[in-house]
Every structure is written in structure tokens, then in C-alpha cells.
Amino acid sequence: MSFVYVSMPFGGDRRESLEAALPGGEFFYCPAPELDVAALTRADVIIGNVPPAKLTLAQNLRFLQLNSAGSNEYAAPGVLPEGAALCNASGAYGLAISEHILAGVLTLMKKLHLYARNQQRHVWRSEGQVRSVFGSTFLIVGAGDIGGTLAAKAKALGAYTIGIRRTVRTLPDALDEGYTMDALDELLPRADVVVLSLPKTPETTHLMNAARLARMKPDGILVNVGRGDCVVTDDLTAALRAGSIGGAVLDVTNPEPLPDDHPLWDCGNLVLTPHVSGFYHLPATLYNIQSIAIRNLTAWGRGEALENTVDFSTGYRKLPG
């Protein structure tokens, strides 16, 4: 009998569906951030994110299904027992995070952040001309599920879309152009909106520094929904304060949480949220993650191929084919 440790929410019909995916399995529910060490040592399967450092306790582990799209910490050498399968939740977050990005970009383009402050101060005043997504160019750095979903939404609003991916295969309909990361510097000056939707890797750390921020349009908007250390925070703060870029939409920062005395808080052309674009804030996201877990547990129990299998050498989801 396989022991399944579940550290993410499952209730009602969804719990029944999960347990039906592995007939005869023993299921133990301990939603994060709680941790049951005794149960963890018994786990053959873990559904949900357990702190990577604690996985040394799970020596029987054969399959880990993450509730996150990011998986680099779990793919590091020695974190999982030899031979254990690792799958992430890519495909679950596109709806929630793409809408969050558009909300932030439109807030800056339509100056809604300024009008919100005026409302607090009881000031009735026009803030002048605004901009449109229609006719703008979106450069989406990390055009996977989240980036691809955003591209479709932006294109529906009349934007021109450029994607940067690890490999350029057949482009999704929502991307007008596709490149690999070596084209980033030449593409930055073309973009009205630069969106970073990237995992944490040595290649993405400090990707956007002062030199690359200087290549953006003076009214360009930088969006980061991936990992905070993809951007050099001090360089971005300086660019925002100097007005050398048009603004930024940040759902992640480095450091995180952002210290309450950090100068980034006081940049006027900034939409800042505390890493809330994903997780379970949109109920559909949790449903999507649960569905991936149910399908993969079914496949694992039958000895079939898993979806969203992570390549341990890269920390990314394995590409089909």
C-alpha cells in the first residue's frame, strides 16, 4: 500500500477524486505550513510543496507533485531520493497571473494609481493623457504557460507580441515573433511592456540590471511576476526615481518581503503587490493544480507517463517530444 502525504488543500469532491486516483492508497492530509515529520518519513508520494530541506526525511519518496510552477529548489542535487519523479504545476497559473499583469499594466497606462491617490486626498484633477494596450508591443520574457496566456490576452486587445523562450519551435498563435534569450538586448528597445515570467536559475539572476533597464524605452513598463532576484532592485529603484523608464509592475521583489524602509515603496510610477498574483487567490488556480495532481497520481499508480515532469539538469519542465 502506497502512503500519500498531501500538503495542499483538498476537500469534498476533490478529495474523493484524489483518493480514487490511487485505489488502496493510504492518504494523510497535513496542509502547509504544518508539517508532520512521522508521516513524512512514510511517504511514497507527496502532493504539494514541502520545504526542500525536510525532504531528506522522506527516504521512501518515489513521486513528488508540486503545487508550484517553479521547481528549481526541488531539482537541486540531493534534495530528492535517487529515482524519485518530480512534477510541477505548470499550466495552472496562466489565467490568474496573466490577468494580474494586465491589471497592473492598465493601472499605469490609464494612471489609475494616480487617481487612487487623488481619491484618498479628495483631489478632483485630471492627470492628463493616457496610453493604450492597442498598438503597443509586449516583450514576454519566459513565454511558457503564463507568458503564452498573457500574449493571447494582450493580442486580443490589439498588442503586438514578442516572446522569448528557451527554444524556438512552432510559435503559438498569440506570439507574433519568437526568440531565445540571446536576443534580449536587441529586443528591449522595441518593447512598450517588458514582462518577466521566469524561474530562478543562474542565467536569470540579475537579468535586468542597470544596463538593460537603460535599453528600455523611456516610457516602457517593466513587469516581474517570476522571481524577485531576476531584477537588480537598486538599479530598478534608481531608474524609477530618475524617470528613465515609464513604470514597473512588481509582484515579486528582492529582498522579499520588501523592508518597510526600502526606497522602492515610495516610487510613484510603481504597482507593487506582495507575491499574490498566483497561489490560491483565484479559486480556479487551486482547482487547476488539484486536477494536475489527480491526473498525475492516476498515471503514477498505473505506471504511465506523467505530465509536467521536471528535468533535474535544468529545473524546467521537460519539453514534449
PDB file of C-alpha atoms in Angstrom:
ATOM      1  CA  MET A   1       0.000   0.000   0.000  1.00  0.00           C
ATOM      2  CA  SER A   2       1.367   3.419  -1.010  1.00  0.00           C
ATOM      3  CA  PHE A   3       1.365   6.215   1.558  1.00  0.00           C
ATOM      4  CA  VAL A   4       0.356   9.611   0.111  1.00  0.00           C
ATOM      5  CA  TYR A   5       1.241  12.751   2.069  1.00  0.00           C
ATOM      6  CA  VAL A   6      -0.943  15.684   0.962  1.00  0.00           C
ATOM      7  CA  SER A   7       0.279  19.152   1.936  1.00  0.00           C
ATOM      8  CA  MET A   8      -2.108  21.251  -0.153  1.00  0.00           C
ATOM      9  CA  PRO A   9      -5.851  21.805   0.264  1.00  0.00           C
ATOM     10  CA  PHE A  10      -8.207  19.055  -0.873  1.00  0.00           C
ATOM     11  CA  GLY A  11     -11.769  18.895   0.350  1.00  0.00           C
ATOM     12  CA  GLY A  12     -15.155  17.439  -0.545  1.00  0.00           C
ATOM     13  CA  ASP A  13     -15.438  16.060  -4.063  1.00  0.00           C
ATOM     14  CA  ARG A  14     -11.840  16.971  -4.866  1.00  0.00           C
ATOM     15  CA  ARG A  15     -10.554  14.821  -2.007  1.00  0.00           C
ATOM     16  CA  GLU A  16     -12.715  11.938  -3.204  1.00  0.00           C
ATOM     17  CA  SER A  17     -11.303  12.327  -6.710  1.00  0.00           C
ATOM     18  CA  LEU A  18      -7.740  12.343  -5.393  1.00  0.00           C
ATOM     19  CA  GLU A  19      -8.247   9.177  -3.373  1.00  0.00           C
ATOM     20  CA  ALA A  20      -9.992   7.491  -6.300  1.00  0.00           C
ATOM     21  CA  ALA A  21      -6.855   8.173  -8.367  1.00  0.00           C
ATOM     22  CA  LEU A  22      -4.900   5.634  -6.297  1.00  0.00           C
ATOM     23  CA  PRO A  23      -7.222   2.839  -5.145  1.00  0.00           C
ATOM     24  CA  GLY A  24      -5.941   1.209  -1.987  1.00  0.00           C
ATOM     25  CA  GLY A  25      -3.604   4.090  -1.166  1.00  0.00           C
ATOM     26  CA  GLU A  26      -3.340   5.490   2.353  1.00  0.00           C
ATOM     27  CA  PHE A  27      -3.834   9.265   2.386  1.00  0.00           C
ATOM     28  CA  PHE A  28      -2.579  11.648   5.068  1.00  0.00           C
ATOM     29  CA  TYR A  29      -3.587  15.333   4.953  1.00  0.00           C
ATOM     30  CA  CYS A  30      -1.393  17.968   6.562  1.00  0.00           C
ATOM     31  CA  PRO A  31      -1.767  21.288   4.720  1.00  0.00           C
ATOM     32  CA  ALA A  32       1.234  23.622   4.739  1.00  0.00           C
ATOM     33  CA  PRO A  33       2.718  25.305   6.678  1.00  0.00           C
ATOM     34  CA  GLU A  34       2.149  22.485   9.166  1.00  0.00           C
ATOM     35  CA  LEU A  35       4.480  19.524   8.887  1.00  0.00           C
ATOM     36  CA  ASP A  36       4.118  16.025  10.317  1.00  0.00           C
ATOM     37  CA  VAL A  37       7.593  14.506  10.474  1.00  0.00           C
ATOM     38  CA  ALA A  38       6.431  10.978  11.305  1.00  0.00           C
ATOM     39  CA  ALA A  39       4.051  10.916   8.329  1.00  0.00           C
ATOM     40  CA  LEU A  40       6.678  12.432   6.046  1.00  0.00           C
ATOM     41  CA  THR A  41       9.085   9.579   6.752  1.00  0.00           C
ATOM     42  CA  ARG A  42       6.433   7.135   5.489  1.00  0.00           C
ATOM     43  CA  ALA A  43       5.601   8.990   2.274  1.00  0.00           C
ATOM     44  CA  ASP A  44       5.845   7.211  -1.052  1.00  0.00           C
ATOM     45  CA  VAL A  45       4.081  10.148  -2.713  1.00  0.00           C
ATOM     46  CA  ILE A  46       3.899  13.817  -1.709  1.00  0.00           C
ATOM     47  CA  ILE A  47       1.248  16.104  -3.187  1.00  0.00           C
ATOM     48  CA  GLY A  48       2.154  19.759  -2.592  1.00  0.00           C
ATOM     49  CA  ASN A  49       5.228  21.726  -1.583  1.00  0.00           C
ATOM     50  CA  VAL A  50       7.102  20.536   1.493  1.00  0.00           C
ATOM     51  CA  PRO A  51      10.205  22.575   2.473  1.00  0.00           C
ATOM     52  CA  PRO A  52      13.052  21.118   0.376  1.00  0.00           C
ATOM     53  CA  ALA A  53      15.313  20.746   3.424  1.00  0.00           C
ATOM     54  CA  LYS A  54      12.732  18.435   5.022  1.00  0.00           C
ATOM     55  CA  LEU A  55      12.702  16.018   2.103  1.00  0.00           C
ATOM     56  CA  THR A  56      15.781  14.256   3.472  1.00  0.00           C
ATOM     57  CA  LEU A  57      13.286  12.700   5.896  1.00  0.00           C
ATOM     58  CA  ALA A  58      11.297  11.176   3.034  1.00  0.00           C
ATOM     59  CA  GLN A  59      13.691   8.412   2.043  1.00  0.00           C
ATOM     60  CA  ASN A  60      10.825   6.281   0.662  1.00  0.00           C
ATOM     61  CA  LEU A  61       9.698   9.030  -1.698  1.00  0.00           C
ATOM     62  CA  ARG A  62       9.034   7.892  -5.251  1.00  0.00           C
ATOM     63  CA  PHE A  63       6.960  10.774  -6.631  1.00  0.00           C
ATOM     64  CA  LEU A  64       6.639  14.462  -5.679  1.00  0.00           C
ATOM     65  CA  GLN A  65       3.878  16.573  -7.241  1.00  0.00           C
ATOM     66  CA  LEU A  66       4.474  20.262  -6.558  1.00  0.00           C
ATOM     67  CA  ASN A  67       1.730  22.848  -6.252  1.00  0.00           C
ATOM     68  CA  SER A  68       4.083  25.468  -7.733  1.00  0.00           C
ATOM     69  CA  ALA A  69       5.239  26.035 -11.286  1.00  0.00           C
ATOM     70  CA  GLY A  70       8.744  26.828 -10.039  1.00  0.00           C
ATOM     71  CA  SER A  71      10.730  23.733  -9.143  1.00  0.00           C
ATOM     72  CA  ASN A  72      14.413  24.651  -9.182  1.00  0.00           C
ATOM     73  CA  GLU A  73      14.913  24.189  -5.410  1.00  0.00           C
ATOM     74  CA  TYR A  74      13.497  20.673  -5.620  1.00  0.00           C
ATOM     75  CA  ALA A  75      15.553  19.719  -8.665  1.00  0.00           C
ATOM     76  CA  ALA A  76      18.851  20.522  -6.930  1.00  0.00           C
ATOM     77  CA  PRO A  77      21.170  17.547  -6.380  1.00  0.00           C
ATOM     78  CA  GLY A  78      20.468  15.552  -3.229  1.00  0.00           C
ATOM     79  CA  VAL A  79      17.083  17.087  -2.417  1.00  0.00           C
ATOM     80  CA  LEU A  80      15.018  14.109  -3.630  1.00  0.00           C
ATOM     81  CA  PRO A  81      15.941  10.458  -3.154  1.00  0.00           C
ATOM     82  CA  GLU A  82      17.530   8.837  -6.187  1.00  0.00           C
ATOM     83  CA  GLY A  83      14.930   7.789  -8.753  1.00  0.00           C
ATOM     84  CA  ALA A  84      12.066   9.862  -7.375  1.00  0.00           C
ATOM     85  CA  ALA A  85       9.918  11.558 -10.022  1.00  0.00           C
ATOM     86  CA  LEU A  86       9.325  15.315  -9.790  1.00  0.00           C
ATOM     87  CA  CYS A  87       6.425  17.148 -11.449  1.00  0.00           C
ATOM     88  CA  ASN A  88       5.417  20.797 -11.186  1.00  0.00           C
ATOM     89  CA  ALA A  89       2.124  22.638 -11.652  1.00  0.00           C
ATOM     90  CA  SER A  90       2.875  24.406 -14.928  1.00  0.00           C
ATOM     91  CA  GLY A  91      -0.365  25.207 -16.713  1.00  0.00           C
ATOM     92  CA  ALA A  92      -2.309  26.040 -13.558  1.00  0.00           C
ATOM     93  CA  TYR A  93      -1.357  29.699 -13.151  1.00  0.00           C
ATOM     94  CA  GLY A  94      -1.794  31.249 -16.594  1.00  0.00           C
ATOM     95  CA  LEU A  95      -5.294  32.627 -16.031  1.00  0.00           C
ATOM     96  CA  ALA A  96      -4.661  34.270 -12.661  1.00  0.00           C
ATOM     97  CA  ILE A  97      -1.237  35.734 -13.310  1.00  0.00           C
ATOM     98  CA  SER A  98      -1.944  36.975 -16.848  1.00  0.00           C
ATOM     99  CA  GLU A  99      -4.966  38.906 -15.561  1.00  0.00           C
ATOM    100  CA  HIS A 100      -2.877  40.313 -12.714  1.00  0.00           C
ATOM    101  CA  ILE A 101      -0.267  41.513 -15.203  1.00  0.00           C
ATOM    102  CA  LEU A 102      -2.846  43.193 -17.409  1.00  0.00           C
ATOM    103  CA  ALA A 103      -4.458  44.853 -14.392  1.00  0.00           C
ATOM    104  CA  GLY A 104      -1.103  46.300 -13.348  1.00  0.00           C
ATOM    105  CA  VAL A 105      -0.142  47.447 -16.831  1.00  0.00           C
ATOM    106  CA  LEU A 106      -3.530  49.096 -17.402  1.00  0.00           C
ATOM    107  CA  THR A 107      -3.304  50.764 -13.999  1.00  0.00           C
ATOM    108  CA  LEU A 108      -0.117  52.521 -15.095  1.00  0.00           C
ATOM    109  CA  MET A 109      -1.224  53.184 -18.669  1.00  0.00           C
ATOM    110  CA  LYS A 110      -4.517  54.727 -17.531  1.00  0.00           C
ATOM    111  CA  LYS A 111      -2.919  56.446 -14.483  1.00  0.00           C
ATOM    112  CA  LEU A 112      -5.349  54.759 -12.132  1.00  0.00           C
ATOM    113  CA  HIS A 113      -2.667  54.690  -9.430  1.00  0.00           C
ATOM    114  CA  LEU A 114      -2.578  58.493  -9.554  1.00  0.00           C
ATOM    115  CA  TYR A 115      -6.356  58.768  -9.422  1.00  0.00           C
ATOM    116  CA  ALA A 116      -6.460  56.367  -6.473  1.00  0.00           C
ATOM    117  CA  ARG A 117      -4.089  58.667  -4.584  1.00  0.00           C
ATOM    118  CA  ASN A 118      -6.126  61.707  -5.592  1.00  0.00           C
ATOM    119  CA  GLN A 119      -9.236  59.986  -4.264  1.00  0.00           C
ATOM    120  CA  GLN A 120      -7.550  59.431  -0.900  1.00  0.00           C
ATOM    121  CA  ARG A 121      -6.627  63.126  -0.803  1.00  0.00           C
ATOM    122  CA  HIS A 122     -10.075  64.281  -2.044  1.00  0.00           C
ATOM    123  CA  VAL A 123      -8.460  65.886  -5.105  1.00  0.00           C
ATOM    124  CA  TRP A 124     -10.580  66.271  -8.271  1.00  0.00           C
ATOM    125  CA  ARG A 125      -7.968  66.712 -11.010  1.00  0.00           C
ATOM    126  CA  SER A 126      -7.152  65.375 -14.451  1.00  0.00           C
ATOM    127  CA  GLU A 127      -3.800  63.630 -14.726  1.00  0.00           C
ATOM    128  CA  GLY A 128      -3.575  64.188 -18.476  1.00  0.00           C
ATOM    129  CA  GLN A 129      -3.011  61.861 -21.404  1.00  0.00           C
ATOM    130  CA  VAL A 130      -3.121  58.103 -21.043  1.00  0.00           C
ATOM    131  CA  ARG A 131      -1.864  55.183 -23.125  1.00  0.00           C
ATOM    132  CA  SER A 132      -3.417  52.107 -24.698  1.00  0.00           C
ATOM    133  CA  VAL A 133      -2.543  48.439 -24.929  1.00  0.00           C
ATOM    134  CA  PHE A 134      -3.825  48.672 -28.511  1.00  0.00           C
ATOM    135  CA  GLY A 135      -0.847  49.255 -30.785  1.00  0.00           C
ATOM    136  CA  SER A 136       1.725  48.608 -28.048  1.00  0.00           C
ATOM    137  CA  THR A 137       4.435  45.951 -28.143  1.00  0.00           C
ATOM    138  CA  PHE A 138       4.680  43.349 -25.381  1.00  0.00           C
ATOM    139  CA  LEU A 139       8.021  41.580 -24.951  1.00  0.00           C
ATOM    140  CA  ILE A 140       7.316  38.475 -22.873  1.00  0.00           C
ATOM    141  CA  VAL A 141      10.494  37.002 -21.415  1.00  0.00           C
ATOM    142  CA  GLY A 142       9.527  33.474 -20.453  1.00  0.00           C
ATOM    143  CA  ALA A 143       6.713  32.677 -22.883  1.00  0.00           C
ATOM    144  CA  GLY A 144       5.531  29.462 -21.252  1.00  0.00           C
ATOM    145  CA  ASP A 145       2.056  28.912 -19.831  1.00  0.00           C
ATOM    146  CA  ILE A 146       1.817  32.262 -18.046  1.00  0.00           C
ATOM    147  CA  GLY A 147       3.525  34.207 -20.804  1.00  0.00           C
ATOM    148  CA  GLY A 148       1.574  32.471 -23.548  1.00  0.00           C
ATOM    149  CA  THR A 149      -1.739  33.123 -21.808  1.00  0.00           C
ATOM    150  CA  LEU A 150      -0.778  36.778 -21.372  1.00  0.00           C
ATOM    151  CA  ALA A 151       0.184  37.014 -25.045  1.00  0.00           C
ATOM    152  CA  ALA A 152      -3.283  35.825 -26.077  1.00  0.00           C
ATOM    153  CA  LYS A 153      -4.972  38.417 -23.870  1.00  0.00           C
ATOM    154  CA  ALA A 154      -2.686  41.245 -24.959  1.00  0.00           C
ATOM    155  CA  LYS A 155      -3.121  40.325 -28.622  1.00  0.00           C
ATOM    156  CA  ALA A 156      -6.912  40.295 -28.190  1.00  0.00           C
ATOM    157  CA  LEU A 157      -6.589  43.908 -27.003  1.00  0.00           C
ATOM    158  CA  GLY A 158      -4.574  44.848 -30.093  1.00  0.00           C
ATOM    159  CA  ALA A 159      -0.980  44.485 -28.888  1.00  0.00           C
ATOM    160  CA  TYR A 160       1.940  43.129 -30.900  1.00  0.00           C
ATOM    161  CA  THR A 161       3.536  40.239 -29.042  1.00  0.00           C
ATOM    162  CA  ILE A 162       7.138  39.036 -28.959  1.00  0.00           C
ATOM    163  CA  GLY A 163       8.152  36.013 -26.909  1.00  0.00           C
ATOM    164  CA  ILE A 164      11.478  34.814 -25.556  1.00  0.00           C
ATOM    165  CA  ARG A 165      11.660  31.093 -24.826  1.00  0.00           C
ATOM    166  CA  ARG A 166      14.340  28.502 -24.134  1.00  0.00           C
ATOM    167  CA  THR A 167      13.846  27.080 -27.604  1.00  0.00           C
ATOM    168  CA  VAL A 168      12.008  28.479 -30.598  1.00  0.00           C
ATOM    169  CA  ARG A 169       9.738  25.856 -32.042  1.00  0.00           C
ATOM    170  CA  THR A 170       6.401  26.402 -33.760  1.00  0.00           C
ATOM    171  CA  LEU A 171       5.100  29.655 -32.295  1.00  0.00           C
ATOM    172  CA  PRO A 172       1.724  29.783 -30.574  1.00  0.00           C
ATOM    173  CA  ASP A 173      -0.823  31.843 -32.496  1.00  0.00           C
ATOM    174  CA  ALA A 174      -0.651  34.539 -29.819  1.00  0.00           C
ATOM    175  CA  LEU A 175       3.028  35.303 -30.488  1.00  0.00           C
ATOM    176  CA  ASP A 176       3.904  37.418 -33.491  1.00  0.00           C
ATOM    177  CA  GLU A 177       7.637  36.763 -33.101  1.00  0.00           C
ATOM    178  CA  GLY A 178       9.718  34.329 -31.068  1.00  0.00           C
ATOM    179  CA  TYR A 179      13.366  34.351 -29.981  1.00  0.00           C
ATOM    180  CA  THR A 180      15.756  32.837 -27.474  1.00  0.00           C
ATOM    181  CA  MET A 181      17.392  34.744 -24.620  1.00  0.00           C
ATOM    182  CA  ASP A 182      20.414  35.830 -26.650  1.00  0.00           C
ATOM    183  CA  ALA A 183      18.145  38.301 -28.481  1.00  0.00           C
ATOM    184  CA  LEU A 184      17.027  40.116 -25.309  1.00  0.00           C
ATOM    185  CA  ASP A 185      19.282  43.151 -25.621  1.00  0.00           C
ATOM    186  CA  GLU A 186      18.229  43.919 -29.196  1.00  0.00           C
ATOM    187  CA  LEU A 187      14.537  43.429 -28.384  1.00  0.00           C
ATOM    188  CA  LEU A 188      14.322  45.634 -25.289  1.00  0.00           C
ATOM    189  CA  PRO A 189      14.282  48.967 -27.203  1.00  0.00           C
ATOM    190  CA  ARG A 190      11.267  47.772 -29.228  1.00  0.00           C
ATOM    191  CA  ALA A 191       9.030  46.996 -26.258  1.00  0.00           C
ATOM    192  CA  ASP A 192       6.441  49.179 -24.588  1.00  0.00           C
ATOM    193  CA  VAL A 193       5.921  46.499 -21.947  1.00  0.00           C
ATOM    194  CA  VAL A 194       8.614  44.030 -20.836  1.00  0.00           C
ATOM    195  CA  VAL A 195       7.227  41.080 -18.868  1.00  0.00           C
ATOM    196  CA  LEU A 196       9.477  38.747 -16.867  1.00  0.00           C
ATOM    197  CA  SER A 197       7.912  35.373 -16.111  1.00  0.00           C
ATOM    198  CA  LEU A 198      10.990  33.336 -15.292  1.00  0.00           C
ATOM    199  CA  PRO A 199      12.105  30.760 -12.730  1.00  0.00           C
ATOM    200  CA  LYS A 200      15.160  31.248 -10.554  1.00  0.00           C
ATOM    201  CA  THR A 201      18.253  29.944 -12.341  1.00  0.00           C
ATOM    202  CA  PRO A 202      21.864  31.163 -12.574  1.00  0.00           C
ATOM    203  CA  GLU A 203      21.013  32.554 -16.030  1.00  0.00           C
ATOM    204  CA  THR A 204      18.002  34.567 -14.859  1.00  0.00           C
ATOM    205  CA  THR A 205      19.513  36.003 -11.671  1.00  0.00           C
ATOM    206  CA  HIS A 206      20.041  39.781 -12.085  1.00  0.00           C
ATOM    207  CA  LEU A 207      18.933  39.524 -15.716  1.00  0.00           C
ATOM    208  CA  MET A 208      17.517  43.057 -15.639  1.00  0.00           C
ATOM    209  CA  ASN A 209      20.281  45.327 -14.421  1.00  0.00           C
ATOM    210  CA  ALA A 210      21.081  48.996 -14.987  1.00  0.00           C
ATOM    211  CA  ALA A 211      22.451  48.364 -18.470  1.00  0.00           C
ATOM    212  CA  ARG A 212      19.357  46.506 -19.644  1.00  0.00           C
ATOM    213  CA  LEU A 213      16.963  48.938 -17.968  1.00  0.00           C
ATOM    214  CA  ALA A 214      18.745  51.682 -19.917  1.00  0.00           C
ATOM    215  CA  ARG A 215      17.899  49.847 -23.153  1.00  0.00           C
ATOM    216  CA  MET A 216      14.162  50.081 -22.463  1.00  0.00           C
ATOM    217  CA  LYS A 217      12.024  52.864 -23.901  1.00  0.00           C
ATOM    218  CA  PRO A 218      11.825  55.966 -21.667  1.00  0.00           C
ATOM    219  CA  ASP A 219       8.103  55.270 -21.182  1.00  0.00           C
ATOM    220  CA  GLY A 220       8.496  51.470 -21.093  1.00  0.00           C
ATOM    221  CA  ILE A 221       6.874  49.423 -18.342  1.00  0.00           C
ATOM    222  CA  LEU A 222       8.717  46.562 -16.647  1.00  0.00           C
ATOM    223  CA  VAL A 223       6.654  43.714 -15.155  1.00  0.00           C
ATOM    224  CA  ASN A 224       8.086  40.981 -12.920  1.00  0.00           C
ATOM    225  CA  VAL A 225       5.934  38.060 -11.776  1.00  0.00           C
ATOM    226  CA  GLY A 226       8.641  35.380 -11.718  1.00  0.00           C
ATOM    227  CA  ARG A 227      11.401  35.677  -9.135  1.00  0.00           C
ATOM    228  CA  GLY A 228      12.469  38.852  -7.385  1.00  0.00           C
ATOM    229  CA  ASP A 229      16.184  38.385  -7.993  1.00  0.00           C
ATOM    230  CA  CYS A 230      15.630  38.438 -11.747  1.00  0.00           C
ATOM    231  CA  VAL A 231      15.808  42.237 -11.310  1.00  0.00           C
ATOM    232  CA  VAL A 232      18.562  44.197  -9.571  1.00  0.00           C
ATOM    233  CA  THR A 233      16.316  46.047  -7.115  1.00  0.00           C
ATOM    234  CA  ASP A 234      18.607  49.017  -6.534  1.00  0.00           C
ATOM    235  CA  ASP A 235      19.023  49.533 -10.274  1.00  0.00           C
ATOM    236  CA  LEU A 236      15.269  49.453 -10.831  1.00  0.00           C
ATOM    237  CA  THR A 237      14.666  51.836  -7.909  1.00  0.00           C
ATOM    238  CA  ALA A 238      17.162  54.277  -9.409  1.00  0.00           C
ATOM    239  CA  ALA A 239      15.539  54.034 -12.857  1.00  0.00           C
ATOM    240  CA  LEU A 240      12.053  54.632 -11.446  1.00  0.00           C
ATOM    241  CA  ARG A 241      13.167  57.570  -9.336  1.00  0.00           C
ATOM    242  CA  ALA A 242      15.002  59.118 -12.265  1.00  0.00           C
ATOM    243  CA  GLY A 243      12.030  58.575 -14.595  1.00  0.00           C
ATOM    244  CA  SER A 244      14.259  56.797 -17.119  1.00  0.00           C
ATOM    245  CA  ILE A 245      11.564  54.129 -17.575  1.00  0.00           C
ATOM    246  CA  GLY A 246       7.827  54.672 -17.526  1.00  0.00           C
ATOM    247  CA  GLY A 247       6.990  52.428 -14.581  1.00  0.00           C
ATOM    248  CA  ALA A 248       7.005  48.949 -13.130  1.00  0.00           C
ATOM    249  CA  VAL A 249       4.559  46.291 -12.013  1.00  0.00           C
ATOM    250  CA  LEU A 250       6.115  44.021  -9.382  1.00  0.00           C
ATOM    251  CA  ASP A 251       4.523  41.030  -7.705  1.00  0.00           C
ATOM    252  CA  VAL A 252       7.935  39.811  -6.527  1.00  0.00           C
ATOM    253  CA  THR A 253      10.926  41.645  -5.096  1.00  0.00           C
ATOM    254  CA  ASN A 254      14.432  41.009  -3.849  1.00  0.00           C
ATOM    255  CA  PRO A 255      14.525  41.000  -0.863  1.00  0.00           C
ATOM    256  CA  GLU A 256      11.086  39.601  -0.092  1.00  0.00           C
ATOM    257  CA  PRO A 257       9.202  40.705   1.921  1.00  0.00           C
ATOM    258  CA  LEU A 258      10.370  44.174   0.945  1.00  0.00           C
ATOM    259  CA  PRO A 259      11.636  46.007   4.066  1.00  0.00           C
ATOM    260  CA  ASP A 260       9.271  48.771   5.148  1.00  0.00           C
ATOM    261  CA  ASP A 261      12.025  51.398   4.830  1.00  0.00           C
ATOM    262  CA  HIS A 262      13.089  50.405   1.310  1.00  0.00           C
ATOM    263  CA  PRO A 263      13.028  53.350  -1.152  1.00  0.00           C
ATOM    264  CA  LEU A 264      11.199  51.231  -3.744  1.00  0.00           C
ATOM    265  CA  TRP A 265       7.970  51.696  -1.753  1.00  0.00           C
ATOM    266  CA  ASP A 266       7.979  55.417  -2.495  1.00  0.00           C
ATOM    267  CA  CYS A 267       8.412  55.237  -6.267  1.00  0.00           C
ATOM    268  CA  GLY A 268       5.330  56.903  -7.701  1.00  0.00           C
ATOM    269  CA  ASN A 269       5.250  55.022 -11.012  1.00  0.00           C
ATOM    270  CA  LEU A 270       5.032  51.590  -9.422  1.00  0.00           C
ATOM    271  CA  VAL A 271       2.319  48.983  -8.846  1.00  0.00           C
ATOM    272  CA  LEU A 272       3.600  46.734  -6.052  1.00  0.00           C
ATOM    273  CA  THR A 273       1.857  43.614  -4.713  1.00  0.00           C
ATOM    274  CA  PRO A 274       3.166  41.121  -2.123  1.00  0.00           C
ATOM    275  CA  HIS A 275       3.589  37.972  -4.272  1.00  0.00           C
ATOM    276  CA  VAL A 276      -0.160  37.387  -4.608  1.00  0.00           C
ATOM    277  CA  SER A 277      -0.708  37.018  -8.360  1.00  0.00           C
ATOM    278  CA  GLY A 278      -0.610  33.242  -8.108  1.00  0.00           C
ATOM    279  CA  PHE A 279      -1.001  30.856  -5.155  1.00  0.00           C
ATOM    280  CA  TYR A 280      -4.705  30.086  -4.473  1.00  0.00           C
ATOM    281  CA  HIS A 281      -6.038  33.634  -4.528  1.00  0.00           C
ATOM    282  CA  LEU A 282      -8.090  32.800  -7.615  1.00  0.00           C
ATOM    283  CA  PRO A 283     -10.107  29.637  -6.837  1.00  0.00           C
ATOM    284  CA  ALA A 284      -9.639  28.386 -10.392  1.00  0.00           C
ATOM    285  CA  THR A 285      -5.892  28.156  -9.772  1.00  0.00           C
ATOM    286  CA  LEU A 286      -6.328  25.716  -6.899  1.00  0.00           C
ATOM    287  CA  TYR A 287      -8.773  23.687  -8.983  1.00  0.00           C
ATOM    288  CA  ASN A 288      -6.251  23.527 -11.834  1.00  0.00           C
ATOM    289  CA  ILE A 289      -3.447  22.373  -9.521  1.00  0.00           C
ATOM    290  CA  GLN A 290      -5.681  19.757  -7.946  1.00  0.00           C
ATOM    291  CA  SER A 291      -6.581  18.483 -11.410  1.00  0.00           C
ATOM    292  CA  ILE A 292      -2.909  18.094 -12.377  1.00  0.00           C
ATOM    293  CA  ALA A 293      -2.259  16.223  -9.114  1.00  0.00           C
ATOM    294  CA  ILE A 294      -5.238  13.896  -9.666  1.00  0.00           C
ATOM    295  CA  ARG A 295      -4.235  13.112 -13.243  1.00  0.00           C
ATOM    296  CA  ASN A 296      -0.625  12.507 -12.291  1.00  0.00           C
ATOM    297  CA  LEU A 297      -1.441  10.336  -9.290  1.00  0.00           C
ATOM    298  CA  THR A 298      -3.656   8.235 -11.552  1.00  0.00           C
ATOM    299  CA  ALA A 299      -0.859   7.912 -14.094  1.00  0.00           C
ATOM    300  CA  TRP A 300       1.753   7.142 -11.411  1.00  0.00           C
ATOM    301  CA  GLY A 301      -0.381   4.368  -9.954  1.00  0.00           C
ATOM    302  CA  ARG A 302      -0.759   2.830 -13.413  1.00  0.00           C
ATOM    303  CA  GLY A 303       2.897   3.184 -14.328  1.00  0.00           C
ATOM    304  CA  GLU A 304       2.046   5.626 -17.118  1.00  0.00           C
ATOM    305  CA  ALA A 305       3.857   8.762 -18.256  1.00  0.00           C
ATOM    306  CA  LEU A 306       3.470  11.817 -16.005  1.00  0.00           C
ATOM    307  CA  GLU A 307       2.746  15.356 -17.152  1.00  0.00           C
ATOM    308  CA  ASN A 308       4.915  18.325 -16.173  1.00  0.00           C
ATOM    309  CA  THR A 309       7.910  16.124 -15.394  1.00  0.00           C
ATOM    310  CA  VAL A 310      10.846  18.293 -14.319  1.00  0.00           C
ATOM    311  CA  ASP A 311      14.262  17.926 -15.930  1.00  0.00           C
ATOM    312  CA  PHE A 312      16.683  17.756 -12.995  1.00  0.00           C
ATOM    313  CA  SER A 313      19.509  19.159 -15.111  1.00  0.00           C
ATOM    314  CA  THR A 314      17.680  22.406 -15.864  1.00  0.00           C
ATOM    315  CA  GLY A 315      14.961  22.769 -13.216  1.00  0.00           C
ATOM    316  CA  TYR A 316      12.445  23.338 -16.005  1.00  0.00           C
ATOM    317  CA  ARG A 317       9.551  21.200 -17.129  1.00  0.00           C
ATOM    318  CA  LYS A 318      10.621  18.746 -19.824  1.00  0.00           C
ATOM    319  CA  LEU A 319       9.519  19.825 -23.272  1.00  0.00           C
ATOM    320  CA  PRO A 320       7.292  17.428 -25.213  1.00  0.00           C
ATOM    321  CA  GLY A 321       8.834  15.378 -27.957  1.00  0.00           C
TER     322      GLY A 321
END
